[in-house]
Tab-separated table of C-alpha atoms and ligand atoms in Angstrom:
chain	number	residue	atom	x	y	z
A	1	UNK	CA	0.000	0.000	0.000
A	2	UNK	CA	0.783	3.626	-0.813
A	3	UNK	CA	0.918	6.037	2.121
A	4	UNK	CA	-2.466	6.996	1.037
A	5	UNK	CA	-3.677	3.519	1.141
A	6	UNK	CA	-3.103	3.054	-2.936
A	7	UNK	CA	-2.713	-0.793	-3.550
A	8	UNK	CA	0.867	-1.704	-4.690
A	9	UNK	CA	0.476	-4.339	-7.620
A	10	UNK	CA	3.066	-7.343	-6.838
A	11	UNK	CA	2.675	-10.934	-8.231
A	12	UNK	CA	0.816	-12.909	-5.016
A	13	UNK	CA	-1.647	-9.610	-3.579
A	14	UNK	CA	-4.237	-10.229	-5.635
A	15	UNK	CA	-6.752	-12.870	-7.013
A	16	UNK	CA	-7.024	-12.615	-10.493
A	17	UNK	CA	-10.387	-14.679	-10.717
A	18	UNK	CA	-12.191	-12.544	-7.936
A	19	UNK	CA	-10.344	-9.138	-10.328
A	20	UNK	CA	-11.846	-11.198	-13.193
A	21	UNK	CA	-15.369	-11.679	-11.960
A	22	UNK	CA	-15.601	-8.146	-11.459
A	23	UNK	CA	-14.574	-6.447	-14.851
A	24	UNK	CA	-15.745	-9.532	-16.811
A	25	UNK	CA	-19.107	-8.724	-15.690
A	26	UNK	CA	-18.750	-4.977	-16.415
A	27	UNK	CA	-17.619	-5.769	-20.365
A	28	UNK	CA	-14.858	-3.427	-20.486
A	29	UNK	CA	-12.908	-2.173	-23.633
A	30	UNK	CA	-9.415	-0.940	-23.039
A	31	UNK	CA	-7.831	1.522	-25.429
A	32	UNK	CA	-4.299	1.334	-25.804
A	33	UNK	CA	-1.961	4.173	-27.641
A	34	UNK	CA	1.082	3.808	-28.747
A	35	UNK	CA	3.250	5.914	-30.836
A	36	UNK	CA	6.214	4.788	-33.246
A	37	UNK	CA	7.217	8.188	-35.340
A	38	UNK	CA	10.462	7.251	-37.507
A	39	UNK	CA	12.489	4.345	-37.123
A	40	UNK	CA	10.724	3.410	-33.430
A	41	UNK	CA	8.144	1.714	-36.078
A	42	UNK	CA	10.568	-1.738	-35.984
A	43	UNK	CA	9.728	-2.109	-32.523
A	44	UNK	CA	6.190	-2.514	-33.112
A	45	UNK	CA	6.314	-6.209	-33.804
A	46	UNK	CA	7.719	-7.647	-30.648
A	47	UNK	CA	5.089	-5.163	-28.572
A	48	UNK	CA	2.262	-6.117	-30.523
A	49	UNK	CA	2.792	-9.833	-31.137
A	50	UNK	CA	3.835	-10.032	-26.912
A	51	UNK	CA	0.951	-7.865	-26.204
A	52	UNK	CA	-1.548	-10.519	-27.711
A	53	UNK	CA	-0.266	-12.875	-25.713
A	54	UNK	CA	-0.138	-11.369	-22.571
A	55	UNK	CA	-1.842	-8.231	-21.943
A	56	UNK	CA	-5.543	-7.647	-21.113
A	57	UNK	CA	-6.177	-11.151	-22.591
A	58	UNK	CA	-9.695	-12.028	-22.711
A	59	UNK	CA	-10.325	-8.220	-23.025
A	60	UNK	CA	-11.810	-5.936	-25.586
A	61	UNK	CA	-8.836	-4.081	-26.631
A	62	UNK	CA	-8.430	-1.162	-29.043
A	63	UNK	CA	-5.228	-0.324	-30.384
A	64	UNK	CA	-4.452	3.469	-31.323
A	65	UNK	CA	-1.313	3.168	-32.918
A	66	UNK	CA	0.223	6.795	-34.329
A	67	UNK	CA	2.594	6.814	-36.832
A	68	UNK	CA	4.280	8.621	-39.506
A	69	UNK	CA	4.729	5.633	-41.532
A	70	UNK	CA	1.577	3.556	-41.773
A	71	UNK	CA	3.180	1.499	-44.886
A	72	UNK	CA	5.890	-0.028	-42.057
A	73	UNK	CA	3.087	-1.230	-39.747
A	74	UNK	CA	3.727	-5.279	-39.624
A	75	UNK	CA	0.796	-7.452	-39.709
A	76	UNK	CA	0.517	-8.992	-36.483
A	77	UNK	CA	-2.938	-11.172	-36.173
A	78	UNK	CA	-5.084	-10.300	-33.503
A	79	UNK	CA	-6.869	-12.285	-31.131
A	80	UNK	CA	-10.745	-12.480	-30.908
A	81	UNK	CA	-12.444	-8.317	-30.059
A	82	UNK	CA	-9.151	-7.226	-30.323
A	83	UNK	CA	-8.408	-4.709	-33.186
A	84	UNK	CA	-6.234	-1.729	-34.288
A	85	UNK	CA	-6.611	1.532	-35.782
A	86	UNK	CA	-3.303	3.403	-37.572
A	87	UNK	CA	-3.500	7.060	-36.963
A	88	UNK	CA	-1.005	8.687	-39.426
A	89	UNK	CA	0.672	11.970	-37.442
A	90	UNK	CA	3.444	14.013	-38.282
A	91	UNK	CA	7.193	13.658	-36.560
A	92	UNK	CA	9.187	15.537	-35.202
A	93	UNK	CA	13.142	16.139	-35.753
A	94	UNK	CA	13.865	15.916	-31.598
A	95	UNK	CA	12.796	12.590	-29.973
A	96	UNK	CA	11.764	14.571	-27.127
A	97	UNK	CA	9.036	16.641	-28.978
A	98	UNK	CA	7.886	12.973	-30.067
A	99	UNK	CA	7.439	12.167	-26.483
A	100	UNK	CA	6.030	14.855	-24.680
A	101	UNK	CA	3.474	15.357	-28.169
A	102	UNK	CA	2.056	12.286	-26.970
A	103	UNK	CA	-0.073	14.399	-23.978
A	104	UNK	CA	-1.967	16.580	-26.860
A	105	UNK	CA	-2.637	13.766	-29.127
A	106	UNK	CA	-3.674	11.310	-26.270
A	107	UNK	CA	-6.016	14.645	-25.144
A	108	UNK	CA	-7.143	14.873	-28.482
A	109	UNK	CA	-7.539	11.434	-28.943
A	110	UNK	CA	-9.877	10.602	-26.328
A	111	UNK	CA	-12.338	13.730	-26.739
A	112	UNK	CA	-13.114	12.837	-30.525
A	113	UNK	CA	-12.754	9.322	-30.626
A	114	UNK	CA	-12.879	7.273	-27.167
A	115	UNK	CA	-15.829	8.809	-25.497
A	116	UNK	CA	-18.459	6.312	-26.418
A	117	UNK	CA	-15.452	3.690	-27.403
A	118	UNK	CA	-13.358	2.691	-24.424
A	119	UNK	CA	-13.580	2.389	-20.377
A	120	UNK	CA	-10.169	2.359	-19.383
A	121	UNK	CA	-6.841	3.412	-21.501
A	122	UNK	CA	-3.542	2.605	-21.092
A	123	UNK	CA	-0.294	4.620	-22.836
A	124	UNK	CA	2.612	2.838	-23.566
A	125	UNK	CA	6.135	3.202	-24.638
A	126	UNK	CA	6.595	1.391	-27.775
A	127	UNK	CA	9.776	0.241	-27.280
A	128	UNK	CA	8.589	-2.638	-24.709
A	129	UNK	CA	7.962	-6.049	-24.852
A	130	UNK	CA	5.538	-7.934	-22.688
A	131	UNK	CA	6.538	-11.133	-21.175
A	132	UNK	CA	3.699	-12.713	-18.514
A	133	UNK	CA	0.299	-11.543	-17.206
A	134	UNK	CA	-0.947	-8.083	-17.346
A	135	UNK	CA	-4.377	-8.217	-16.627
A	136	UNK	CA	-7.417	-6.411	-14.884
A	137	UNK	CA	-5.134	-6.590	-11.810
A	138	UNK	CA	-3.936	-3.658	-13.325
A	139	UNK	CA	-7.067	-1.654	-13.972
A	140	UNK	CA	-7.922	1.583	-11.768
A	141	UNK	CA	-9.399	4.874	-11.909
A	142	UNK	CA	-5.843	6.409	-12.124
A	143	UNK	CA	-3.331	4.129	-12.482
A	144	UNK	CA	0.966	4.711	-12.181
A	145	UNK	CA	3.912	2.512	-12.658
A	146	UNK	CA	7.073	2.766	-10.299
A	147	UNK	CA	10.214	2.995	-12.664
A	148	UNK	CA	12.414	0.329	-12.497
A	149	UNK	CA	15.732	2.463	-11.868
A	150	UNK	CA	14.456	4.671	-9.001
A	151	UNK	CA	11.954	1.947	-7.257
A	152	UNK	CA	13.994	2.058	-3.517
A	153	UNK	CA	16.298	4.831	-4.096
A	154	UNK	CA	15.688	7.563	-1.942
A	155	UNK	CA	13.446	10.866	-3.049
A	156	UNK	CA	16.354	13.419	-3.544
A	157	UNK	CA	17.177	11.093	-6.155
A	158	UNK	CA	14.361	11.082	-8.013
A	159	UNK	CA	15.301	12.527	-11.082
A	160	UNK	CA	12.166	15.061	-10.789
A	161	UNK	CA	12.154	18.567	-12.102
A	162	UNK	CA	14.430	20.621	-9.694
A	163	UNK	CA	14.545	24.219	-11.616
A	164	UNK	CA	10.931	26.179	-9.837
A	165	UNK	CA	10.969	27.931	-13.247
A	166	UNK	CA	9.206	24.820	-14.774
A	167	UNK	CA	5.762	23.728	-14.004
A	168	UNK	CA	7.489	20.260	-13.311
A	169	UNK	CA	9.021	21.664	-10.519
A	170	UNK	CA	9.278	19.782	-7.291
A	171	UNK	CA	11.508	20.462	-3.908
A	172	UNK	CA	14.125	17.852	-2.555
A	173	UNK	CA	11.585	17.593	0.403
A	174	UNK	CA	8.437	16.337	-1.746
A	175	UNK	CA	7.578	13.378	-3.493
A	176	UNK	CA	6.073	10.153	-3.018
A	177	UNK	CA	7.530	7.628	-5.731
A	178	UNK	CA	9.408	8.129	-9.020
A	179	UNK	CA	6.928	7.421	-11.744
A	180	UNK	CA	7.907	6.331	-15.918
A	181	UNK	CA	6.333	7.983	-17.976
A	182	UNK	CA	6.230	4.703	-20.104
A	183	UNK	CA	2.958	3.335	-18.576
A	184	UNK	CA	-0.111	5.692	-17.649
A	185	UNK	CA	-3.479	3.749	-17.201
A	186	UNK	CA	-6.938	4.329	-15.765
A	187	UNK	CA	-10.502	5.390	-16.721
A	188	UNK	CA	-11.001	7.537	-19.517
A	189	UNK	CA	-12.083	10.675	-17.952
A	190	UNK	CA	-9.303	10.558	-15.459
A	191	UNK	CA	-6.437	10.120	-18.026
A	192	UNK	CA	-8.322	12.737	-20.129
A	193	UNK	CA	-7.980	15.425	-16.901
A	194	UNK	CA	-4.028	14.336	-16.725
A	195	UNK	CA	-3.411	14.554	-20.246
A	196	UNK	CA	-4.848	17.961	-20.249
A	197	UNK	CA	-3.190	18.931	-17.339
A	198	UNK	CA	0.302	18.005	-18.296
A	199	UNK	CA	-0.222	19.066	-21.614
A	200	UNK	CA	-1.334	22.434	-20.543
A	201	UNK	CA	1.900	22.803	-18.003
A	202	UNK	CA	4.038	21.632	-21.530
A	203	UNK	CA	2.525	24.815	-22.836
A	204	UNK	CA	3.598	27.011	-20.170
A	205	UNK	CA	6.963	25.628	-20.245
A	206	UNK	CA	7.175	26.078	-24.023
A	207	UNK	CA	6.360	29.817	-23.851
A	208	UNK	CA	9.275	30.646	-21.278
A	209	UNK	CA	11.387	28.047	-23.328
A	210	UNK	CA	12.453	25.922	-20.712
A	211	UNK	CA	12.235	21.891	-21.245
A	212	UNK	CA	11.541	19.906	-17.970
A	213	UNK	CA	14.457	17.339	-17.425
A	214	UNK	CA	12.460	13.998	-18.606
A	215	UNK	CA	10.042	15.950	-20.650
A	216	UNK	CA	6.486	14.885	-20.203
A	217	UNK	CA	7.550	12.349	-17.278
A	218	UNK	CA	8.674	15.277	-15.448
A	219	UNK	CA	4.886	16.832	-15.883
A	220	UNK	CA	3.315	12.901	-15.152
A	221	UNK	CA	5.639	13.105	-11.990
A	222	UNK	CA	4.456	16.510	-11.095
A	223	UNK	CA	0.693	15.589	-11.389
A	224	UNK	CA	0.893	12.081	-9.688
A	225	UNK	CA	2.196	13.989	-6.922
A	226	UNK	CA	-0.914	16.766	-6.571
A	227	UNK	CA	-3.674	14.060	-7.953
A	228	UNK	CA	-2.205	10.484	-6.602
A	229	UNK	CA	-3.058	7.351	-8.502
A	230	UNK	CA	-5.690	5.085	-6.597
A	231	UNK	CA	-3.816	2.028	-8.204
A	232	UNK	CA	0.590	1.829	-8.523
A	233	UNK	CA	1.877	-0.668	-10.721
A	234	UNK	CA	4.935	-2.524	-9.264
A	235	UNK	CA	8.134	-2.767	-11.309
A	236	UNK	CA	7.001	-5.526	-12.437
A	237	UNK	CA	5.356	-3.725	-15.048
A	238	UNK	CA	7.850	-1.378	-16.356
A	239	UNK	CA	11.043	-3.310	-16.336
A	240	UNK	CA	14.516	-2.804	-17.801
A	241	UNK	CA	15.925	-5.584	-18.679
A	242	UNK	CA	19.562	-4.033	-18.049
A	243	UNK	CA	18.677	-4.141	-14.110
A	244	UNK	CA	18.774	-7.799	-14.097
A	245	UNK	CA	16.217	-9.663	-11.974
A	246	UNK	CA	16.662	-9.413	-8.250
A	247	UNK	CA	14.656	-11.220	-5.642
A	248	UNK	CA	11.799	-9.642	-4.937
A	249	UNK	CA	11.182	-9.595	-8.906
A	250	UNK	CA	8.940	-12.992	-8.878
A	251	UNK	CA	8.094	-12.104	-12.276
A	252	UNK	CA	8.305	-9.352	-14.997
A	253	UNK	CA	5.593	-8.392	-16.850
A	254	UNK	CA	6.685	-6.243	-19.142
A	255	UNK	CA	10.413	-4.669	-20.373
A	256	UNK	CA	11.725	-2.181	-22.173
A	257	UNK	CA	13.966	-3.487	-24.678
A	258	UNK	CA	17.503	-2.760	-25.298
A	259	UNK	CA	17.886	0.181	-27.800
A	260	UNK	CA	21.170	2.341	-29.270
A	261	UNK	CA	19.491	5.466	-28.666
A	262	UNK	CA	22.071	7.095	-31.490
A	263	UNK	CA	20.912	4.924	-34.161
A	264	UNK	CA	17.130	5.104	-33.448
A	265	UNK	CA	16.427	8.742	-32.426
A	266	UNK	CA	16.752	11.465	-34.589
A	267	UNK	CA	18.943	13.501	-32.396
A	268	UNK	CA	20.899	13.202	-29.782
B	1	UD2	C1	10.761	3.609	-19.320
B	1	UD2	C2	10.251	5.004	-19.317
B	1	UD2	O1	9.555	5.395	-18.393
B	1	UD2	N1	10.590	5.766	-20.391
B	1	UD2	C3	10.402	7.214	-20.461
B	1	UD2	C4	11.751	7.896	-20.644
B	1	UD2	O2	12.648	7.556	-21.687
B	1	UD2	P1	12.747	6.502	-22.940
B	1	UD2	O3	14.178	6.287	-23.232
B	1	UD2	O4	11.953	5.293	-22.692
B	1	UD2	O5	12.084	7.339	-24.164
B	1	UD2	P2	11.812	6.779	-25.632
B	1	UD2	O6	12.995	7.028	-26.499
B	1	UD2	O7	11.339	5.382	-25.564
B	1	UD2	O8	10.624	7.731	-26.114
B	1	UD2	C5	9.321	7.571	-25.580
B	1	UD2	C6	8.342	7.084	-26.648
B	1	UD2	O9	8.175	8.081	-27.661
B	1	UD2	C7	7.993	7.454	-28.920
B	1	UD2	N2	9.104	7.827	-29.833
B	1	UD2	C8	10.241	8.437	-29.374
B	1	UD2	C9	11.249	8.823	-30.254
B	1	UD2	C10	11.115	8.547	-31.636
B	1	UD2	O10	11.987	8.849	-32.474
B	1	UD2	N3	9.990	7.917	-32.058
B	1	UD2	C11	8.979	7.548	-31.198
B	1	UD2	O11	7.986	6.966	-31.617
B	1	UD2	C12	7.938	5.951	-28.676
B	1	UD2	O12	6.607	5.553	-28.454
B	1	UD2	C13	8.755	5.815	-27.402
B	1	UD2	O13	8.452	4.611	-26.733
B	1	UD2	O14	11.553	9.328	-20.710
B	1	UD2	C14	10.742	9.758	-21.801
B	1	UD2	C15	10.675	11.265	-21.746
B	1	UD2	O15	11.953	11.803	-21.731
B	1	UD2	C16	9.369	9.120	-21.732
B	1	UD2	O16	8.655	9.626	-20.621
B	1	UD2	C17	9.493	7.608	-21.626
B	1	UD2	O17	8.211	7.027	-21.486
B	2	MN	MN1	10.917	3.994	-24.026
């Protein structure tokens, strides 16, 4: 549990068929975006094809997959009330444009399109691979993932934004957990209010041109901490495979992959 009585998501807390019985019942759809702008579009394979086989199985799940190049998007068969929809968007020449971008166009996203369409959404970094269960376990109003490097590490090392002149900001003395900015879940209208949020504090930024350290993460961290998730994912969910796999690991859900950041970005 989180200070604030937020349930921490570990393999052996929960009971998947009780978690089952519940949103089974409730016929859920779970949008999912995911963005791969430029040559992030080879990673798509290994997330889709692992994501079939272990996330949200049993699920209705919607794919919203953004992309500059729609003619690169593999084929990857779907399982049964599972489908995907390309959205063709414009990149960007700084990878960290890409990734903070992803705010608006989630905002965007869900006010024209998911309204009537989805229950819960998740946003993921494309450059991960899922390898066991991710389930309804996972499902909250306003759901967070602890990232893998800073899960234990003490708060003045959180690598939150430390300069008050961004809306990121955050003192040494505050802060609850270091958050990625890889996974952000929950219902619709509360990811919609974040999205907005962060994307709104991005604009601010912009207009007295300063960048927060970890871009849009920086903004995620700075929300989570005002607005706090009712459900954290464990590590277990957003895992780097470069970390190893200590003890209290019992299993990882889901990794980011190994990447050479030169060849795939397109800038420094
Ligand atoms: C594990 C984790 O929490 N990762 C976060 C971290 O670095 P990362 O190193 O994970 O960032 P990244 O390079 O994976 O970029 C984030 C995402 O933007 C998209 N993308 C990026 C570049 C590009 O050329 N094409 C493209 O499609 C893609 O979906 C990618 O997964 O910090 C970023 C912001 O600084 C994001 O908050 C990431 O979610
Ligand atoms: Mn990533």
């Amino acid at each position: 549990m989180t200070p604030w009585l937020a349930p921490i998501v570990w393999e052996g807390t929960y009971d998947l068929t009780v978690i089952d019985n519940i949103y089974k019942q409730q016929n859920i759809t779970v949008a999912v975006t995911v963005f791969a702008l430029g040559k992030y579009v080879r990673f798509l394979k290994d997330f889709l094809e692992s994501a079939e086989q272990h996330f949200m199985v049993g699920y209705r799940v919607h794919y919203y997959l953004f992309t500059d190049r729609p003619d690169e998007v593999p084929t990857v068969t779907l399982g049964e009330g599972r489908q995907l929809t390309v959205i063709k968007t414009a990149t960007s020449n700084r990878w960290q444009e890409i990734s903070l971008r992803r705010m608006e166009m989630i905002e965007k996203l869900i006010e024209k399109e998911l309204t009537d369409e989805a229950d819960y959404i998740f946003c993921l970094d494309v450059d991960s691979k899922f390898y066991a269960h991710w389930g309804a376990e996972s499902l909250g109003d306003l759901v967070g993932a602890l990232h893998a490097w800073y899960f234990g590490t003490s708060r003045e090392q959180f690598t939150y934004e430390r300069r008050p002149e961004s809306q990121a900001f955050i003192p040494l003395q505050e802060g609850d957990y270091y958050y990625g900015g890889a996974v952000i879940g929950g219902r619709l209208e509360k990811v919609h209010k974040l999205v907005k949020t962060c994307r709104m504090q991005l604009d601010v930024d912009r207009a007295n041109h300063i960048e927060a350290a970890w871009q849009e993460e920086s903004h995620l961290n700075k929300y989570f901490l005002y607005n706090k998730p009712s459900k954290v994912l464990s590590p277990e969910y957003l895992w780097d495979d470069k970390k190893g796999k200590p003890s209290y690991m019992k299993v990882v859900r889901s990794s980011q992959v190994l990447k050479n950041n030169a060849e795939v970005r397109p800038n420094p």
